[in-house]
Short mmCIF file of C-alpha atoms in Angstrom, two decimals:
data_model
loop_
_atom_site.label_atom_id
_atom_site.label_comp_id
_atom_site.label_asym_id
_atom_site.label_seq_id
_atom_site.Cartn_x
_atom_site.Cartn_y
_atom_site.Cartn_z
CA UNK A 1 -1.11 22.24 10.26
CA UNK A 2 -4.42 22.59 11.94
CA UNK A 3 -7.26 20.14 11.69
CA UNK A 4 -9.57 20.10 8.72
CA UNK A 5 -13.32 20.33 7.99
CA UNK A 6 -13.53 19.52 4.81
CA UNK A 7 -16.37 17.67 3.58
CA UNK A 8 -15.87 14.26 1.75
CA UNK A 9 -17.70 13.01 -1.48
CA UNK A 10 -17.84 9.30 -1.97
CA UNK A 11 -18.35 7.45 -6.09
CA UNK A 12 -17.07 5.16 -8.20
CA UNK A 13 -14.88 4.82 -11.32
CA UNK A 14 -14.50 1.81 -14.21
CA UNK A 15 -11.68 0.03 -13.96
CA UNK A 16 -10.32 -0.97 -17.71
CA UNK A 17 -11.52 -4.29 -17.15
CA UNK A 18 -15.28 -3.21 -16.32
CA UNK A 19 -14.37 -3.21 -12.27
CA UNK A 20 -16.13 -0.99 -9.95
CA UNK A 21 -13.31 0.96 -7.90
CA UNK A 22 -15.18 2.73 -4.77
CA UNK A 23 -13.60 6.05 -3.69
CA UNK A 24 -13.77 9.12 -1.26
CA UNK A 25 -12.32 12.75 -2.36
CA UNK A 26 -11.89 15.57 -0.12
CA UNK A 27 -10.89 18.84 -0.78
CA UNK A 28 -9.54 20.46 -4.59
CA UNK A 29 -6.37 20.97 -6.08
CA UNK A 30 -3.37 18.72 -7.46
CA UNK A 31 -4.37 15.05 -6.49
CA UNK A 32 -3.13 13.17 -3.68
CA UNK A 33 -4.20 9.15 -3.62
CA UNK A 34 -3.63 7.17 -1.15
CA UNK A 35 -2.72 3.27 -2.09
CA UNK A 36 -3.66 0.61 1.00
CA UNK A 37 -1.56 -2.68 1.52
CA UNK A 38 -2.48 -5.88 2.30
CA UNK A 39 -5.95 -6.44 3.74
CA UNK A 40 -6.34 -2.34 4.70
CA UNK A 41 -9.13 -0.27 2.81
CA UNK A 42 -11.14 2.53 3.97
CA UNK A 43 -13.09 1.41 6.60
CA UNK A 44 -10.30 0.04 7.98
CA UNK A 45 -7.34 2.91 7.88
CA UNK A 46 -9.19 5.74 9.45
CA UNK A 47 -5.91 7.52 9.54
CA UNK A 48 -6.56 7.90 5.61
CA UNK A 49 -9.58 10.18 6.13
CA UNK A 50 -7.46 12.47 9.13
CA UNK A 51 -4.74 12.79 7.03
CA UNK A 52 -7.03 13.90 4.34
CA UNK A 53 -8.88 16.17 6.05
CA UNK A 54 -5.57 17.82 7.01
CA UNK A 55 -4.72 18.03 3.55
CA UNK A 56 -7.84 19.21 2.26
CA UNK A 57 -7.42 22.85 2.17
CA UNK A 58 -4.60 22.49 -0.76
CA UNK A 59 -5.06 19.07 -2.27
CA UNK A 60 -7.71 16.96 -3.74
CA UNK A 61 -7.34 13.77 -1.67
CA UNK A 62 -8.53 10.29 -2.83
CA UNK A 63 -8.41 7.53 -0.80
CA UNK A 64 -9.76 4.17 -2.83
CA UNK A 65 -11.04 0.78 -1.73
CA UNK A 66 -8.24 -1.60 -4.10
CA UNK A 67 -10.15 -4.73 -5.70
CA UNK A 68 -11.36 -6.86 -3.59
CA UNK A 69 -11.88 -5.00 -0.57
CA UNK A 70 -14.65 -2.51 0.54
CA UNK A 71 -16.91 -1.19 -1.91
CA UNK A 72 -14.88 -2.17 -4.84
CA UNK A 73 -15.79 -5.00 -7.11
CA UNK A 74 -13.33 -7.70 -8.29
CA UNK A 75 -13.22 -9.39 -11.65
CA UNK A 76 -11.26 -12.67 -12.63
CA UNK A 77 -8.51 -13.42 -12.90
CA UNK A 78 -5.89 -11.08 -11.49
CA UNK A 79 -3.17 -9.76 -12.65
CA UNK A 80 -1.17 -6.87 -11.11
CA UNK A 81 -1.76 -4.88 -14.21
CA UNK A 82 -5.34 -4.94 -12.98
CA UNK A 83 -4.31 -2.48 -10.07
CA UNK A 84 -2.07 -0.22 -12.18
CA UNK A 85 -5.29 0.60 -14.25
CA UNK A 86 -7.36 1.03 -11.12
CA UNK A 87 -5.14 3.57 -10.08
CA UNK A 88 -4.94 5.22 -13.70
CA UNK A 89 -8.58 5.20 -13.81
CA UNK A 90 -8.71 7.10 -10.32
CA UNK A 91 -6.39 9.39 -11.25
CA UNK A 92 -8.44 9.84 -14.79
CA UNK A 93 -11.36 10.19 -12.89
CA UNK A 94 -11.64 11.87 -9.10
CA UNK A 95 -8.04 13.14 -9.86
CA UNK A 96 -9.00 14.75 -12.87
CA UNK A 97 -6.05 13.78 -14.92
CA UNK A 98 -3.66 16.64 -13.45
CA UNK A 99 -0.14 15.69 -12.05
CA UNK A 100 -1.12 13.18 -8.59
CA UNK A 101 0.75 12.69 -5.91
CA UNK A 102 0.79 9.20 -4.99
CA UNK A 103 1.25 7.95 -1.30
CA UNK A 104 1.30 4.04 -0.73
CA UNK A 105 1.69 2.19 2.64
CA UNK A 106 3.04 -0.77 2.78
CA UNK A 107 2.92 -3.14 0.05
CA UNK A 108 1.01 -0.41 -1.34
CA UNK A 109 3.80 1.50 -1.77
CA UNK A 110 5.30 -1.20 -3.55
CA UNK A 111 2.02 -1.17 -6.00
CA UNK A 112 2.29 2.38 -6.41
CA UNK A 113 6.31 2.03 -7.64
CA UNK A 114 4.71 -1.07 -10.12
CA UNK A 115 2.58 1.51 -11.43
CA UNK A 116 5.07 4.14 -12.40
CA UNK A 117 7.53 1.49 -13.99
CA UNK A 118 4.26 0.30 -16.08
CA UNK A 119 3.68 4.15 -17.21
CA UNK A 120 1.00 5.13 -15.07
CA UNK A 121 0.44 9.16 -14.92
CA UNK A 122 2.57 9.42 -11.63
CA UNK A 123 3.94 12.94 -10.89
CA UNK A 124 5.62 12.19 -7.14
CA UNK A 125 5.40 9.03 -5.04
CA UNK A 126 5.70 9.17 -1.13
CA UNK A 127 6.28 5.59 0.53
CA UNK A 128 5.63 4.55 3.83
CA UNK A 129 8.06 1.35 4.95
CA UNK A 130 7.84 -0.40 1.69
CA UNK A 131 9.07 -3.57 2.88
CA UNK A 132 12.02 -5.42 1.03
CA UNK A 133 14.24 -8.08 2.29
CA UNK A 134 17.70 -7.81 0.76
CA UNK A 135 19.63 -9.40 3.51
CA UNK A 136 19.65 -11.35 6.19
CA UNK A 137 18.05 -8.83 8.23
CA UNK A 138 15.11 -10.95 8.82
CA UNK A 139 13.51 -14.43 6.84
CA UNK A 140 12.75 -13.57 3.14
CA UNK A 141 9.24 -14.70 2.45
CA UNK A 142 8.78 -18.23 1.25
CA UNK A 143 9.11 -19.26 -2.07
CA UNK A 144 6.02 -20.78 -2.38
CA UNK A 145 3.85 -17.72 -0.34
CA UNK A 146 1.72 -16.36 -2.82
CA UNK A 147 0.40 -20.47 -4.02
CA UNK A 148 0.36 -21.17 -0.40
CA UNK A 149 -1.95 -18.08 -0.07
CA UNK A 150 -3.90 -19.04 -3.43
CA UNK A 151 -4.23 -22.72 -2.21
CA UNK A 152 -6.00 -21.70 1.16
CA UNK A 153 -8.19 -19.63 0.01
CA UNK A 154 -9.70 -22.04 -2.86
CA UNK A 155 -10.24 -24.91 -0.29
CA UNK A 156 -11.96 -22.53 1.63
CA UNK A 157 -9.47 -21.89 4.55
CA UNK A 158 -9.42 -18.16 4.63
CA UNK A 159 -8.20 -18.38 7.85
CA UNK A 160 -5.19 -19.84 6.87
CA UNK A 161 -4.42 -17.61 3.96
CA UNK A 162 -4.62 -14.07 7.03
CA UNK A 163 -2.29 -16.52 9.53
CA UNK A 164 0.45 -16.84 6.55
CA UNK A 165 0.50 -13.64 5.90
CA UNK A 166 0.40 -13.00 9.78
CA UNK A 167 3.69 -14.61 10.26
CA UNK A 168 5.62 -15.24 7.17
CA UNK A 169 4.66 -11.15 6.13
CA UNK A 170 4.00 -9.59 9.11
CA UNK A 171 6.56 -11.87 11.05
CA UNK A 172 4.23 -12.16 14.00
CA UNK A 173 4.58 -15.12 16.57
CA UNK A 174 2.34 -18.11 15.49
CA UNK A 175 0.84 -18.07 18.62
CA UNK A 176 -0.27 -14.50 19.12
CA UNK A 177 -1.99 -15.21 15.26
CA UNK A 178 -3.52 -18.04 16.63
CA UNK A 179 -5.14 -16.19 19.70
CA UNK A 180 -6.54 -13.46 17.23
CA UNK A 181 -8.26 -16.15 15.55
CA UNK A 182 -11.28 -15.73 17.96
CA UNK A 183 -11.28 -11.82 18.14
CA UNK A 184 -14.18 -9.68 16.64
CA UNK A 185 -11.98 -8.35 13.87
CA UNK A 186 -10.94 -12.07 12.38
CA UNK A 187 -13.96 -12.39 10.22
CA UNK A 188 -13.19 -8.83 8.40
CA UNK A 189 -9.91 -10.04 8.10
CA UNK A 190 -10.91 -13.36 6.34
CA UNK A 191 -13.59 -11.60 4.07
CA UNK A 192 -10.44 -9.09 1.90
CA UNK A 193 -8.11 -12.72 2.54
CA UNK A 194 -8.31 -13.59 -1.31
CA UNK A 195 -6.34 -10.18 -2.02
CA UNK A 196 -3.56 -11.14 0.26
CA UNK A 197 -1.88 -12.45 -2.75
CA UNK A 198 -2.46 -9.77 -4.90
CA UNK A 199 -0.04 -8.03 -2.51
CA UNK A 200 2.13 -10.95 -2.72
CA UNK A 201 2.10 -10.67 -6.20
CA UNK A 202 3.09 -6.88 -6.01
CA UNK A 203 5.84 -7.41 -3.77
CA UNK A 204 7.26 -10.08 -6.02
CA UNK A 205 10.89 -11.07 -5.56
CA UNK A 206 11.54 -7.86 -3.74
CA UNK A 207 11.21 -9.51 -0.07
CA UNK A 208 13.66 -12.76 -1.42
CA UNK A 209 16.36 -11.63 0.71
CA UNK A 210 18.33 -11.31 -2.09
CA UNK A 211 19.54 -7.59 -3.51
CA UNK A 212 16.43 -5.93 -5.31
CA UNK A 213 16.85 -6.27 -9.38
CA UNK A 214 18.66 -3.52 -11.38
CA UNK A 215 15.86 -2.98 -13.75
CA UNK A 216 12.76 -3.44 -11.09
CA UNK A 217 11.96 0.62 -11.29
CA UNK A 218 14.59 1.56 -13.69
CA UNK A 219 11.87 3.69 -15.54
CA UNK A 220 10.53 5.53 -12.41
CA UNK A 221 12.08 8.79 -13.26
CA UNK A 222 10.33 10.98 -11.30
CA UNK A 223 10.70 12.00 -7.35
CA UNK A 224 10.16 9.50 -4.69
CA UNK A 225 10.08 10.32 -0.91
CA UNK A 226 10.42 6.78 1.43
CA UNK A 227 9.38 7.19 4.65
CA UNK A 228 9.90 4.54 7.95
CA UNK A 229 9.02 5.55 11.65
CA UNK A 230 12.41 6.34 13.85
CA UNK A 231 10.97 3.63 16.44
CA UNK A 232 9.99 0.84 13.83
CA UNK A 233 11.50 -2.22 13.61
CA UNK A 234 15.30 -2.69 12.21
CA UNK A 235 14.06 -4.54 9.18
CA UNK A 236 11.20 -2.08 8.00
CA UNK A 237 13.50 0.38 8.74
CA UNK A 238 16.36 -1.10 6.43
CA UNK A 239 13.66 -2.24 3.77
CA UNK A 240 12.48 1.16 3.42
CA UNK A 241 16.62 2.07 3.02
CA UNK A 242 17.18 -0.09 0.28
CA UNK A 243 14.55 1.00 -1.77
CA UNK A 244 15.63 4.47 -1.52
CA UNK A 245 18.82 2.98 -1.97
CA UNK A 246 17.75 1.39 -5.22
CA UNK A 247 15.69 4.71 -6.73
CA UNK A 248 18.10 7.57 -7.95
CA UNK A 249 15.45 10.17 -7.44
CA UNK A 250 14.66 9.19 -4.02
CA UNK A 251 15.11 10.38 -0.65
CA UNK A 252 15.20 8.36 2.58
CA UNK A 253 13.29 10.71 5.85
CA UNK A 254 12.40 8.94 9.17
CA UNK A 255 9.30 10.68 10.56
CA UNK A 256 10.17 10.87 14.75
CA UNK A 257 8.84 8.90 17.28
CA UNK A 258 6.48 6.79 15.01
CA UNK A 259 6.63 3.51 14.20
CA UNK A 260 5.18 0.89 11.64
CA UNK A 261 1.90 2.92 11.96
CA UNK A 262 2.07 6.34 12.13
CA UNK A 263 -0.60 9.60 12.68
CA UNK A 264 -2.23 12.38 10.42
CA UNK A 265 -0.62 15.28 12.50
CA UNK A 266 2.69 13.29 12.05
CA UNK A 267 2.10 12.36 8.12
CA UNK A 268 0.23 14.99 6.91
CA UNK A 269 2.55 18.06 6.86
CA UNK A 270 5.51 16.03 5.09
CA UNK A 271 3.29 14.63 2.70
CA UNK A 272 2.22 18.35 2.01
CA UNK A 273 5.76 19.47 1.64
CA UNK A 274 6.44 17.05 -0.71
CA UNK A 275 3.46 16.94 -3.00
CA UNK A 276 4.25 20.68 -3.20
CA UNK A 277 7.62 19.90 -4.15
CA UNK A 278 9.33 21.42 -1.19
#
């Protein structure tokens, strides 16, 4: 797959609840939307806009800013449903109501999979390292994480809410969070903390360490590809197996030599396959 030129065109849809959702589309054809997780959005995942470039000649490509974050508005109080009709009303709108693709990282993967169960227009969903604890694999996130989260940001400690996720999400060392907490990209990070817990809220029970409930996607009927990097870690790697585990339609791929992160030339042509139903 060679790299793309195609031009982008940015706008905005209405969420059902009257919420700006900001957007860029490149290219035409079936739709392919790309879902962040927590605290990414469009001028922060620049690997969205090579991937869709790469894409472009076949697919109409929309990445979108989720509440919160960006150029997208926000509107209390939240409620996950809130994100399932963002993405119906992106797919409505930029996707033009044809058959989308749907490709989440992360917890957005996790979002996207919430969406389908709800009955959101999904024709295919491609994950990348949805995370789920089920074992003992690694610490299950704390009972209490998402009103931790809520707490810190309502007394104004932003800060705090980024470090949580940091370590009890992200499972990186306290102190490495705590050195970041000076960088140039900490402030960014602070302004999208009060959507933290909306991926908290997403993810649910599903990182308890506990096996992931029979009827969490029992009505996602349709294919789902779940992707990890070969080199990521051992527990991203076996949350991304269990939820392929748990889906009957799904199918478990490791894309070589990538990791948690991974790159348009690497992403794009298996995302192609599968949209295309290859």
């Amino acid at each position: 797959m060679s790299e793309g030129t195609a031009t982008s065109t940015e706008g905005t849809v209405t969420s059902a609840d009257g919420t700006t959702i900001a957007y860029t589309a490149w290219g035409d054809g079936d739709p392919v939307v790309i879902v962040d997780g927590a605290t990414a959005h469009r001028a922060t995942t620049p690997e969205n806009a090579q991937t869709a470039e790469l894409l472009a000649g076949g697919f109409r490509v929309i990445n979108y800013d989720r509440r919160g974050r960006g150029g997208s508005g926000d509107t209390a109080p939240y409620a996950v449903e809130r994100e399932f009709e963002d993405l119906a009303a992106i797919i409505e709108g930029p996707g033009g109501g044809r058959p989308a693709t749907v490709f989440g990282w992360s917890s957005g993967g996790l979002l996207a999979l919430n969406a389908a169960q709800a009955g959101v227009p999904v024709a295919r969903l491609a994950l990348f390292e949805p995370p789920a604890v089920v074992d003992g694999g690694r610490p299950p996130l704390p009972s209490d994480y998402v009103e931790r989260l809520d707490a810190a940001v309502a007394e104004g400690r932003p800060g705090d809410a980024v470090a949580l996720f940091m370590t009890a999400a992200a499972m990186m060392p306290e102190e490495a969070v705590q050195g970041m907490r000076g960088s140039d990209f900490w402030p960014a990070l602070e302004a999208v903390a009060p959507t933290i817990a909306y991926d908290g809220r997403n993810v649910g029970d599903a990182m308890s360490g506990r096996p992931l409930r029979a009827d969490r996607w029992d009505r996602v009927g349709v294919p789902v590809l779940v992707l990890h990097g070969e080199d990521t870690w051992p527990a991203l790697a076996a949350g991304a197996k269990a939820v392929a585990d748990h889906l009957p339609t799904a199918t478990l791929k490791a894309i070589p030599g990538e990791n948690h992160s991974t790159t348009a030339p690497a992403l794009a042509p298996v995302l192609a396959a599968f949209a295309k139903g290859a």
